[in-house]
Tab-separated table of C-alpha atoms and ligand atoms in Angstrom:
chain	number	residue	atom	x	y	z
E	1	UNK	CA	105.705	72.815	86.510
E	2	UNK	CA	108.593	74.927	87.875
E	3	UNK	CA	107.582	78.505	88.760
E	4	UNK	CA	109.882	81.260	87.692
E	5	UNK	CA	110.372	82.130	91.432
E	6	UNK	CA	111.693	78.456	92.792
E	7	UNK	CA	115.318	78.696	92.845
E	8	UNK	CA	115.474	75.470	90.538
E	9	UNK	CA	115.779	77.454	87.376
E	10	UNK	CA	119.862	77.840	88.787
E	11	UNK	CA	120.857	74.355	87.947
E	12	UNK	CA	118.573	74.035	84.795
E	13	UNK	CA	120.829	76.503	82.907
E	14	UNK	CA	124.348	75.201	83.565
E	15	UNK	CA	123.638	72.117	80.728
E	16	UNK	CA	122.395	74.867	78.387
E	17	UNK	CA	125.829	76.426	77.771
E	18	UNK	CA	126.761	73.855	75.521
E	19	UNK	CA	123.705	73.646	73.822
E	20	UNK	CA	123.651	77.121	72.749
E	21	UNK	CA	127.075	77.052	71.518
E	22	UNK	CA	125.852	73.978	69.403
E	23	UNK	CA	123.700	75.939	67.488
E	24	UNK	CA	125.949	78.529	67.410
E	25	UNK	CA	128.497	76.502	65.351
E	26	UNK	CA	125.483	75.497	63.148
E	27	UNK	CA	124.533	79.130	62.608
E	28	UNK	CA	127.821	80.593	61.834
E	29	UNK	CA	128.964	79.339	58.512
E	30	UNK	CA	125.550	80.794	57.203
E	31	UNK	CA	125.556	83.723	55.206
E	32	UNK	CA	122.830	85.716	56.595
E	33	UNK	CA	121.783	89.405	55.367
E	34	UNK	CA	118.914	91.523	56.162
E	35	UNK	CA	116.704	89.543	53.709
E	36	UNK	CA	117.349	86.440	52.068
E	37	UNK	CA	117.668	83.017	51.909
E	38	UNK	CA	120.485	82.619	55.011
E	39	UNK	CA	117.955	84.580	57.293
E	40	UNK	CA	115.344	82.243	56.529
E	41	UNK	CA	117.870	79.020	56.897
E	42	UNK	CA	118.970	80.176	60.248
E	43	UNK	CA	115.147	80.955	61.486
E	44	UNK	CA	114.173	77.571	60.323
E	45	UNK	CA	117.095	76.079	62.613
E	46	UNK	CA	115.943	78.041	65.608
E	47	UNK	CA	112.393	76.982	64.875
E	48	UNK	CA	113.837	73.555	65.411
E	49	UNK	CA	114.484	74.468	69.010
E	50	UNK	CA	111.532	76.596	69.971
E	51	UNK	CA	108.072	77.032	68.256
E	52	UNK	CA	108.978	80.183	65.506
E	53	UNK	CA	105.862	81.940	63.911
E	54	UNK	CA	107.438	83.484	60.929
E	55	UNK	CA	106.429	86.741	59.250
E	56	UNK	CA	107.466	87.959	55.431
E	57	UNK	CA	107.322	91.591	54.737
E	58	UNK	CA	107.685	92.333	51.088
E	59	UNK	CA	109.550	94.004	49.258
E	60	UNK	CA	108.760	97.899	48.866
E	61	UNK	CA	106.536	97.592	51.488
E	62	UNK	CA	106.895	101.044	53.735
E	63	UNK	CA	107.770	100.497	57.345
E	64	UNK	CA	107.505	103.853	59.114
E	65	UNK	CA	110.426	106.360	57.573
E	66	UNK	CA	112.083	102.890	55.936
E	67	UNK	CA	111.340	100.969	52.796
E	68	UNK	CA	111.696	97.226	53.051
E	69	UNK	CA	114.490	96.582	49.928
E	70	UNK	CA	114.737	94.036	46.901
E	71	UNK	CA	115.556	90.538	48.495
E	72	UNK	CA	119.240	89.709	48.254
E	73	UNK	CA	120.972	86.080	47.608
E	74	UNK	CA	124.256	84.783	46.624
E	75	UNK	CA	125.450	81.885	45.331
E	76	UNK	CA	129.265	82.589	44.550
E	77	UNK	CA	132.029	85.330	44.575
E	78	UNK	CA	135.409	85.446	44.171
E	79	UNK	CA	137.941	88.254	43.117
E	80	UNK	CA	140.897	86.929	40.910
E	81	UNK	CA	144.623	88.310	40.081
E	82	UNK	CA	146.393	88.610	37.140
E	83	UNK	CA	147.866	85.112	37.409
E	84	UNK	CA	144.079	83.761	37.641
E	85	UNK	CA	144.137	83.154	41.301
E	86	UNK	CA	141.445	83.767	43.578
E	87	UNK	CA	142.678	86.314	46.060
E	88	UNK	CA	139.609	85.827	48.097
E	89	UNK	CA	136.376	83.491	47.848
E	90	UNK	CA	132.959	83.833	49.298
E	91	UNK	CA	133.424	79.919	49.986
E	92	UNK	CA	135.614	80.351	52.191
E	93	UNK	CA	134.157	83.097	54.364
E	94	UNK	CA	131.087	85.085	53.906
E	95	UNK	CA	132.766	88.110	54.956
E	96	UNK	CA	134.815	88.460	51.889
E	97	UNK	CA	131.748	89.823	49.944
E	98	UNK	CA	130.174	93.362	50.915
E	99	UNK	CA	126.953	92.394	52.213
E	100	UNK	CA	124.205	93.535	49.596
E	101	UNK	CA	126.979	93.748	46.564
E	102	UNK	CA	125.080	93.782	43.462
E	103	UNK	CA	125.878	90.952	41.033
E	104	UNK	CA	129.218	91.848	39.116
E	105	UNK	CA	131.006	90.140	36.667
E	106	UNK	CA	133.398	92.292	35.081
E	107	UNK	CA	138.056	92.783	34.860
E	108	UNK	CA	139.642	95.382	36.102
E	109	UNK	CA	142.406	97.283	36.564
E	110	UNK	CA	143.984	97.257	40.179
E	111	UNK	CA	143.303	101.106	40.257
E	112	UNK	CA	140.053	100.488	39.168
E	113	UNK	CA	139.138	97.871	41.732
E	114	UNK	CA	140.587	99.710	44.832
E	115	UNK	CA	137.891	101.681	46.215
E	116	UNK	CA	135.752	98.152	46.334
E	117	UNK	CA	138.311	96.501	48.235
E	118	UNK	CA	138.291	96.891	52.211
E	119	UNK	CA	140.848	96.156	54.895
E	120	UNK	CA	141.603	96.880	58.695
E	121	UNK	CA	145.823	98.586	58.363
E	122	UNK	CA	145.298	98.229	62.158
E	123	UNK	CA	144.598	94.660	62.449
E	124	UNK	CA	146.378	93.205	59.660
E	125	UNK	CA	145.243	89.630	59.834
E	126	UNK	CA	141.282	90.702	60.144
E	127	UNK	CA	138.690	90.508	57.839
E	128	UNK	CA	136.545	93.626	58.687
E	129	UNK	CA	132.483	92.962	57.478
E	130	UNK	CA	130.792	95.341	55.763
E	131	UNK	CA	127.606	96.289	54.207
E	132	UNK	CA	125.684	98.153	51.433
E	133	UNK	CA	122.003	97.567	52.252
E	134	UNK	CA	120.732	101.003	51.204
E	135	UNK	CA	123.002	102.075	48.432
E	136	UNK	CA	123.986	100.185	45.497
E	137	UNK	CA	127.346	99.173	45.953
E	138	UNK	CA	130.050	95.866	45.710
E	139	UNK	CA	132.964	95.278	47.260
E	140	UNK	CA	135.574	92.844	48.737
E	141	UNK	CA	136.910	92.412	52.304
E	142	UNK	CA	140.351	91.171	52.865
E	143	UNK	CA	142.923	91.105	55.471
E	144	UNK	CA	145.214	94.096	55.185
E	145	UNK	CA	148.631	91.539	54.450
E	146	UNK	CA	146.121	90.487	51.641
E	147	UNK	CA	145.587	93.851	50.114
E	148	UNK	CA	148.820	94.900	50.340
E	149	UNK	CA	150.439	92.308	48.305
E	150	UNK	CA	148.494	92.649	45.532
E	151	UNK	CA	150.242	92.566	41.632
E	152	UNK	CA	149.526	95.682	39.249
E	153	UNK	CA	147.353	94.335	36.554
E	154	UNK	CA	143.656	92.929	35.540
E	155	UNK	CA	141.796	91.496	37.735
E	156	UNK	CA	138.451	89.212	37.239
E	157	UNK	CA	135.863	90.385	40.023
E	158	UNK	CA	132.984	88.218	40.057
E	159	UNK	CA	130.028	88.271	42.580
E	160	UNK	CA	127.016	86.069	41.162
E	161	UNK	CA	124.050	87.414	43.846
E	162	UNK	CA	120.981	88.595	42.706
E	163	UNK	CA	118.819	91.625	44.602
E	164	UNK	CA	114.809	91.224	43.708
E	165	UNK	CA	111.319	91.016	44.744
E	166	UNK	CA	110.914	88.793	47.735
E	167	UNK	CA	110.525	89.628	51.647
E	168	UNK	CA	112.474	90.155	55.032
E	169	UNK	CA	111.827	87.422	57.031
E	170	UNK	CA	111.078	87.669	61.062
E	171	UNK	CA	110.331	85.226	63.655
E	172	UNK	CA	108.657	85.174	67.086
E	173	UNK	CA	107.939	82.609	69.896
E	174	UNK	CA	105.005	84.090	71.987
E	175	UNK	CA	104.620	81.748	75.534
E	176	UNK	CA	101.541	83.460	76.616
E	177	UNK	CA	101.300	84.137	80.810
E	178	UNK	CA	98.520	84.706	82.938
E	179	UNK	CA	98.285	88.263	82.088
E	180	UNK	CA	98.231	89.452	78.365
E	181	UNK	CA	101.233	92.189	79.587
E	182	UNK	CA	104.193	91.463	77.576
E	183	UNK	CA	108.149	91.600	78.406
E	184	UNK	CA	110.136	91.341	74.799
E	185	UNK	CA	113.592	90.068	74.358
E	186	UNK	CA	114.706	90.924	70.946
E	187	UNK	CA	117.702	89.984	69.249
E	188	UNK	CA	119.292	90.988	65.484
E	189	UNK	CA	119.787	87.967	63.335
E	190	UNK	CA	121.208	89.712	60.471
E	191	UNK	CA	125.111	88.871	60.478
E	192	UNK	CA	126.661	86.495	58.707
E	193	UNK	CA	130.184	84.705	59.956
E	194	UNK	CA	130.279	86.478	63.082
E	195	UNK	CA	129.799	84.937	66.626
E	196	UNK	CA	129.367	86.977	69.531
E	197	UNK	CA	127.783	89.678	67.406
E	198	UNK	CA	124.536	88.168	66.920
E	199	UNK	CA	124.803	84.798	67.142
E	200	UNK	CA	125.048	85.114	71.197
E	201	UNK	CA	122.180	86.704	71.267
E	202	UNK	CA	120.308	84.467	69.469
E	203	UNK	CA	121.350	80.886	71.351
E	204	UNK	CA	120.768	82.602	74.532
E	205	UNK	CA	117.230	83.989	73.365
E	206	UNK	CA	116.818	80.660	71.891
E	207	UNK	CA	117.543	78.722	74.795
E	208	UNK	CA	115.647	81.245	77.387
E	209	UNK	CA	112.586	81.242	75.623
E	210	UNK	CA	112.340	76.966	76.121
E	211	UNK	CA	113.824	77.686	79.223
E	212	UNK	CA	110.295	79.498	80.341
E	213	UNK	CA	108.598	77.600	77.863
E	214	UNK	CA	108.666	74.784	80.185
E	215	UNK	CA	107.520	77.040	83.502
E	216	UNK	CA	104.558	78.836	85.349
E	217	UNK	CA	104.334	82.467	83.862
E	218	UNK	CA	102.313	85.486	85.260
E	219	UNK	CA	103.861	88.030	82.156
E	220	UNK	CA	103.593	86.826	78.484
E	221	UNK	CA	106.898	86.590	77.023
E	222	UNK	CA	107.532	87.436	73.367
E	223	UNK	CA	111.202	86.502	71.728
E	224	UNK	CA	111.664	88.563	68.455
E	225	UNK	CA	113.956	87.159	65.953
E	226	UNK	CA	114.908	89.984	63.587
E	227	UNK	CA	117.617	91.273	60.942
E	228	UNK	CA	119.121	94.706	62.725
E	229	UNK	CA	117.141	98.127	62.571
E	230	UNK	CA	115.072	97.570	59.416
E	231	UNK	CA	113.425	94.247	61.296
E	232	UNK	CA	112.949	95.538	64.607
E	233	UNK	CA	111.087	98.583	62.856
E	234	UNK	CA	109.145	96.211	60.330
E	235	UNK	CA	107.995	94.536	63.331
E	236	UNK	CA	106.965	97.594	65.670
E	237	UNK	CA	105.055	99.432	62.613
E	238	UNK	CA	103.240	95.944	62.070
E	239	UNK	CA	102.484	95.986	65.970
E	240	UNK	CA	101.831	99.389	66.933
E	241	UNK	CA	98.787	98.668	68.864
E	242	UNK	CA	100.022	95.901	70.459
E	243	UNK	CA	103.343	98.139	71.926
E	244	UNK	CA	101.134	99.165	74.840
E	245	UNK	CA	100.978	95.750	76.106
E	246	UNK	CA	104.584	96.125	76.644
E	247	UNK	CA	105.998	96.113	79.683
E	248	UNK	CA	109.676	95.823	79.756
E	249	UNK	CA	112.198	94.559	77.114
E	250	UNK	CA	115.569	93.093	76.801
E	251	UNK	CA	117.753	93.458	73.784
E	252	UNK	CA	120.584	90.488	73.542
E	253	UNK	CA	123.799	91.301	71.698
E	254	UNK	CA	126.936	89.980	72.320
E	255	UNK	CA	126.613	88.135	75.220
E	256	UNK	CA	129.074	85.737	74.879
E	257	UNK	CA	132.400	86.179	75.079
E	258	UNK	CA	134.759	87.007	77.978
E	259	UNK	CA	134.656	90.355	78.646
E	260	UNK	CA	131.915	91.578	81.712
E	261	UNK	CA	128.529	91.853	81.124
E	262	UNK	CA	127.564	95.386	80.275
E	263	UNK	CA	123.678	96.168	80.973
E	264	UNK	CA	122.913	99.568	78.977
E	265	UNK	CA	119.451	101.300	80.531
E	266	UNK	CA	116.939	102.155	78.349
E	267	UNK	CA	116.340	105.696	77.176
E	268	UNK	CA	114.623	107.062	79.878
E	269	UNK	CA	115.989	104.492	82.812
E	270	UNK	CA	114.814	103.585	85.803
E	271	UNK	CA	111.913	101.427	83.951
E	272	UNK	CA	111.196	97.949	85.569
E	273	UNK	CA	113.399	96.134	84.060
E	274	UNK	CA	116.438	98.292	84.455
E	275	UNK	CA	115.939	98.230	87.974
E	276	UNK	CA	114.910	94.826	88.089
E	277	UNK	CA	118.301	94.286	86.569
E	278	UNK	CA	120.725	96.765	88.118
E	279	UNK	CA	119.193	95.077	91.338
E	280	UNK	CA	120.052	91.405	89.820
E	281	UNK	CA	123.849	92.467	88.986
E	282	UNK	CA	124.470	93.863	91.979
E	283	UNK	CA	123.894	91.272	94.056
E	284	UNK	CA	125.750	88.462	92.010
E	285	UNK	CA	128.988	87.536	91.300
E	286	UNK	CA	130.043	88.175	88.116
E	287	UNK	CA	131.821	91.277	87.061
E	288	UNK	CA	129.914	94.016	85.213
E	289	UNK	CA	129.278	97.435	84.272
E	290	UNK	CA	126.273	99.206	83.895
E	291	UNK	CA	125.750	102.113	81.055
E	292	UNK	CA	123.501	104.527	80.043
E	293	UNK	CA	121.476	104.700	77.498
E	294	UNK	CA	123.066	106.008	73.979
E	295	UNK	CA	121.306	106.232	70.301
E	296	UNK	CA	123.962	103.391	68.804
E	297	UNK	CA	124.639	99.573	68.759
E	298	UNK	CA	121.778	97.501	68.339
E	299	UNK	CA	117.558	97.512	68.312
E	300	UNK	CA	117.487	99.358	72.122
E	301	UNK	CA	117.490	102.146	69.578
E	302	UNK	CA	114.472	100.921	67.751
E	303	UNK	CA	112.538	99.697	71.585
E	304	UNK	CA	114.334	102.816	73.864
E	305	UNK	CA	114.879	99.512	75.788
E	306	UNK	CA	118.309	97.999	77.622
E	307	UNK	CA	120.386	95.593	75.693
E	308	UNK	CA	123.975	95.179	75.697
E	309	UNK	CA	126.591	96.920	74.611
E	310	UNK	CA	129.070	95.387	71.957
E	311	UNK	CA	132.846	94.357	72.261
E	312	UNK	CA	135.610	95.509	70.985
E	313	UNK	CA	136.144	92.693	67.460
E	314	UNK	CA	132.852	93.371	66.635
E	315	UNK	CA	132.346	93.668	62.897
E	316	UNK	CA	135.530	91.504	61.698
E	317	UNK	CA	136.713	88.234	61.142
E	318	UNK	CA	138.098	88.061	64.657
E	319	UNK	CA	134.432	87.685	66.176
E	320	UNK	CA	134.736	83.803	65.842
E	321	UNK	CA	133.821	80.855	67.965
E	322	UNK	CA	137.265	80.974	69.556
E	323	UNK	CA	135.726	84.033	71.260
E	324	UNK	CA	132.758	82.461	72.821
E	325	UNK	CA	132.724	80.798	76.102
E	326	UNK	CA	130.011	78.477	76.792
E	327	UNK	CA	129.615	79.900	80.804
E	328	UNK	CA	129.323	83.363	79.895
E	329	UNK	CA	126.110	82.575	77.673
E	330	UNK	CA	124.899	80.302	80.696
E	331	UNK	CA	125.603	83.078	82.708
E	332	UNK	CA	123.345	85.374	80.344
E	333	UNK	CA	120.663	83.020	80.574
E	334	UNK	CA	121.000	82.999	84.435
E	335	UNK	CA	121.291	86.763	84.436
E	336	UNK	CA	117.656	87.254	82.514
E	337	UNK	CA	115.957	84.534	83.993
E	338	UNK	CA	116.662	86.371	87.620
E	339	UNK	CA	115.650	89.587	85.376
E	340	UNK	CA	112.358	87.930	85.169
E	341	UNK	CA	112.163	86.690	88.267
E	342	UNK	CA	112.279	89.518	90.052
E	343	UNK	CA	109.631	91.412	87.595
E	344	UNK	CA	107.540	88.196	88.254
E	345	UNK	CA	107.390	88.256	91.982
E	346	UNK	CA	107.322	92.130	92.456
E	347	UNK	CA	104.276	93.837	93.469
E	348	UNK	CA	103.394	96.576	95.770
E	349	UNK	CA	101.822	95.996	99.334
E	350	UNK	CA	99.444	98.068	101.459
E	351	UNK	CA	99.861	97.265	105.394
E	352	UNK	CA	96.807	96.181	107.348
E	353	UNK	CA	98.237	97.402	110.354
E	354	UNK	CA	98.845	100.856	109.929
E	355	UNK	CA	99.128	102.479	113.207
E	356	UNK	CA	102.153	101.427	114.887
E	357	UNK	CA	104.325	98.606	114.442
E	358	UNK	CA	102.189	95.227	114.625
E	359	UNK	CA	103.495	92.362	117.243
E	360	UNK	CA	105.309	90.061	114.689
E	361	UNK	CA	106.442	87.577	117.488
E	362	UNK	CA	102.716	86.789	118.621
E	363	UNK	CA	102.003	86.055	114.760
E	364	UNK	CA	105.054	83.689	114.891
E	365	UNK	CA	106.899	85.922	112.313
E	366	UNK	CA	109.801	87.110	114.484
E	367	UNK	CA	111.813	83.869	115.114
E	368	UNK	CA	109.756	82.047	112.552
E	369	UNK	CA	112.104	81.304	109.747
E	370	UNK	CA	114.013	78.963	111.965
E	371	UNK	CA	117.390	79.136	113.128
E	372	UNK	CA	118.324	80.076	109.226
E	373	UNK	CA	121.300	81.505	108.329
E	374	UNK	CA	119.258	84.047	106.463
E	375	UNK	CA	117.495	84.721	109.908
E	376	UNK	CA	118.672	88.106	110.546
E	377	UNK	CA	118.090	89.078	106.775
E	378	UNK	CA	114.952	87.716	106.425
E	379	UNK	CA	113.841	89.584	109.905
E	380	UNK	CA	115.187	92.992	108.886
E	381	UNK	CA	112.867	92.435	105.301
E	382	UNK	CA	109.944	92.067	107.338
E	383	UNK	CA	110.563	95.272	109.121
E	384	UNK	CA	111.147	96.861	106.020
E	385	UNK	CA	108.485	95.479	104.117
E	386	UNK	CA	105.943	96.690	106.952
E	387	UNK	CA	107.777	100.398	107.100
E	388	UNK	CA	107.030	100.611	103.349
E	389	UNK	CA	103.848	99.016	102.736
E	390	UNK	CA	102.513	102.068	101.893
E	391	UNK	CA	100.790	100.715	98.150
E	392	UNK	CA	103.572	103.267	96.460
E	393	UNK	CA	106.846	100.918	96.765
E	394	UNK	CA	107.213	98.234	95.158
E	395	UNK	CA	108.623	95.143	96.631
E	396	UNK	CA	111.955	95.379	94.233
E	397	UNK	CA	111.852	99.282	95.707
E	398	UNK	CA	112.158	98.721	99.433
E	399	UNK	CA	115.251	95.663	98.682
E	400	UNK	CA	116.607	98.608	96.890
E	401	UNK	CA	116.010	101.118	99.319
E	402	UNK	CA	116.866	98.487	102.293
E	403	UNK	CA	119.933	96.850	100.660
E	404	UNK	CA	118.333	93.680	101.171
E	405	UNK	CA	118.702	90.949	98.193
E	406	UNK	CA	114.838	90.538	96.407
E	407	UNK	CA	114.251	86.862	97.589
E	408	UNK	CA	114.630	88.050	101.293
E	409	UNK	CA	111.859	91.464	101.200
E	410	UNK	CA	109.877	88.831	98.622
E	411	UNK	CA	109.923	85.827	101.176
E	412	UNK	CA	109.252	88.396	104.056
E	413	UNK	CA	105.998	90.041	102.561
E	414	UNK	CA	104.564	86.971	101.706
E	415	UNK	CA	104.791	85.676	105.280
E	416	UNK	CA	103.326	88.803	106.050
E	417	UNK	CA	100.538	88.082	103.898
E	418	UNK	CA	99.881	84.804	105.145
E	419	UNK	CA	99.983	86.411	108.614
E	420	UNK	CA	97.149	88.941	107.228
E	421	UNK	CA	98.888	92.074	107.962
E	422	UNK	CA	99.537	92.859	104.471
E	423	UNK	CA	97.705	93.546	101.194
E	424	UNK	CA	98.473	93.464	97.197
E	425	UNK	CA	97.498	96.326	95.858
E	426	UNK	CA	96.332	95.682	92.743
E	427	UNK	CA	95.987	92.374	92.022
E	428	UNK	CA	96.781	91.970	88.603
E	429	UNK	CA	95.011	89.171	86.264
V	501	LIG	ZN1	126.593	94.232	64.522
């Protein structure tokens, strides 16, 4: 069994790409809502991939401040003009129906029907998405060329969905560790047609959770599967006692296009994983930003934990799989999985040696990783992880403090274990 700390895990992940793209194209002609039966399609197909506990909430049931709503479906929607053609149809894209419209089935004038119809005048050719979970509403989304063609007359609006009792639907994969700690990745799987936003997220949490399925773990890792907002905070006030278990979170959202990877901190910052992270980006290759925490975009709100923020198409018909690129969600992958790493391996130290520096050559340290080109890096970790074995830094601390990449001060202290002149501190179950 590979541990999360070999450096194996590196070539694992470049065959994934394709597979989460796979079930990315599988996932995206679904129409998925915050409840209903596209939610509990696309679960199912995850489940398929990794072992999904599922979890209905019903409807009415109070979640904190929230109450969970009627459960919506739709089977057909179209809007019609005066000549009897269909303008737009829900079979062709999802997005051309307001997400939670109430079933309609009336003609109407073209004054009439305007404030339910929705376009983007700056992006002519888009089909923006939009929603009405919380107030009762219908509508139609169209490309701006679209709406501004349209004849003067009656028009036949017709969305056949129905909104009653039934349940939001949430899955989880739990791959308990040695310790009953948790880290939680979460990601939203509430959107319908639209790739990078969420779909990303879920193939990469997907494909990272039987990534680790299939290694050593000391933390137990729980993937939450969840529509946006209302699922995250279904599932915390149906967990509360189990948040203190929690010891770091990730929050996946649109992860896979082009653009850099942008890491946002969690609310306060500077927890483990944001460190363990800022630590991971800066030593890699890829280009990315790092951002502060702010209350929008997606569930960090709900966990005060990092996610990612969102690109610029987000919300339209333009947020296709044109956009995605199979690499970048590899890359994702790679990125958490050296998250993890590091929050597997760190751990604070307490010298045995304290009064002056101890002879490292007689102990076969000092020269002892062989003529490696690391040699010199590996060497200054050991004199850094003795400085600062002090049982207050951690081991991700002093490669911060020391500039050193993690593997190096990692590699170094356990040497310096073996050699007996360092402790763990606590050594956790
Ligand atoms: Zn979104």
């Amino acid at each position: 069994m590979h541990s999360l700390t070999d450096s194996e895990p590196k070539t694992l992940v470049a065959d994934v790409g394709a597979a989460m793209t796979g079930l990315m194209e599988e996932l995206f002609p679904i129409c998925r809502s915050i409840t209903g039966a596209g939610l509990r399609e696309s679960l199912r197909q995850v489940g398929e991939v990794i072992p999904l506990q599922m979890t209905e909430v019903a409807s009415g049931t109070r979640v904190f401040d929230w109450v969970i709503p009627p459960e919506w479906n739709i089977r057909a929607a179209w809007l019609a003009d005066p000549t009897g053609r269909r303008i737009v149809d829900f079979q062709e894209s999802n997005l051309h129906v307001v997400n939670y419209s109430v079933p309609v089935r009336r003609t109407l004038t073209l004054e009439e029907l305007r404030p339910h119809l929705h376009s983007l005048p700056d992006h002519p050719s888009w089909v923006p998405y939009r929603t009405s979970y919380y107030t009762e509403d219908w509508g139609f989304c169209m490309a701006d060329r679209t709406l501004g063609s349209l004849l003067p007359g009656e028009y036949e609006a017709v969305i056949d969905s129905t909104l009653e009792a039934g349940g939001l639907s949430y899955g989880e994969c739990v791959l308990p560790g040695r310790s009953s700690e948790e880290i939680l990745v979460s990601c939203h799987i509430c959107h319908p047609s639209l790739a990078n936003d969420n779909l990303s997220g879920v193939a990469v949490a997907t494909y990272l959770a039987q990534t680790l399925a299939g290694m050593d773990r000391r933390y137990t890792y729980r993937f939450l599967f969840a529509p946006g907002t209302i699922g995250a905070i279904a599932w915390l006030a149906r967990n509360e006692k189990f948040t203190e278990r929690i010891r770091g979170g990730l929050v996946l959202a649109c992860v896979g296009d082009t653009g850099d990877i942008v890491y946002k901190r969690s609310r306060r910052g500077g927890s483990a994983v944001d460190r363990a992270a800022e630590h991971v980006l800066r030593t890699q290759e890829m280009p990315y930003e790092i951002v502060d925490f702010s209350p929008y975009g997606n569930d960090e709100r709900q966990f005060c934990s990092p996610g990612y923020d969102r690109s610029e198409r987000h919300h339209t018909s333009a947020d296709d799989m044109s956009a995605i690129n199979p690499d970048m969600l590899a890359g994702t992958l790679q990125f958490c999985l050296d998250v993890f790493e590091i929050l597997e391996a760190d751990d604070t130290f307490v010298s045995r040696n304290p009064k002056g520096e101890p002879q490292l050559s007689r102990r076969g340290l000092y020269r002892g990783f062989g003529g490696r080109a690391e040699q010199s890096q590996l060497e200054a970790a050991l004199l850094w992880v003795m400085s600062f074995a002090d049982g207050r830094h951690s081991l991700l601390d002093i490669a911060t403090h020391a500039g050193l990449p993690f593997e190096a001060v990692h590699e170094a202290a356990q040497a310096l274990e073996d050699a007996e002149l360092v402790g763990r501190k606590d050594l956790r179950p």
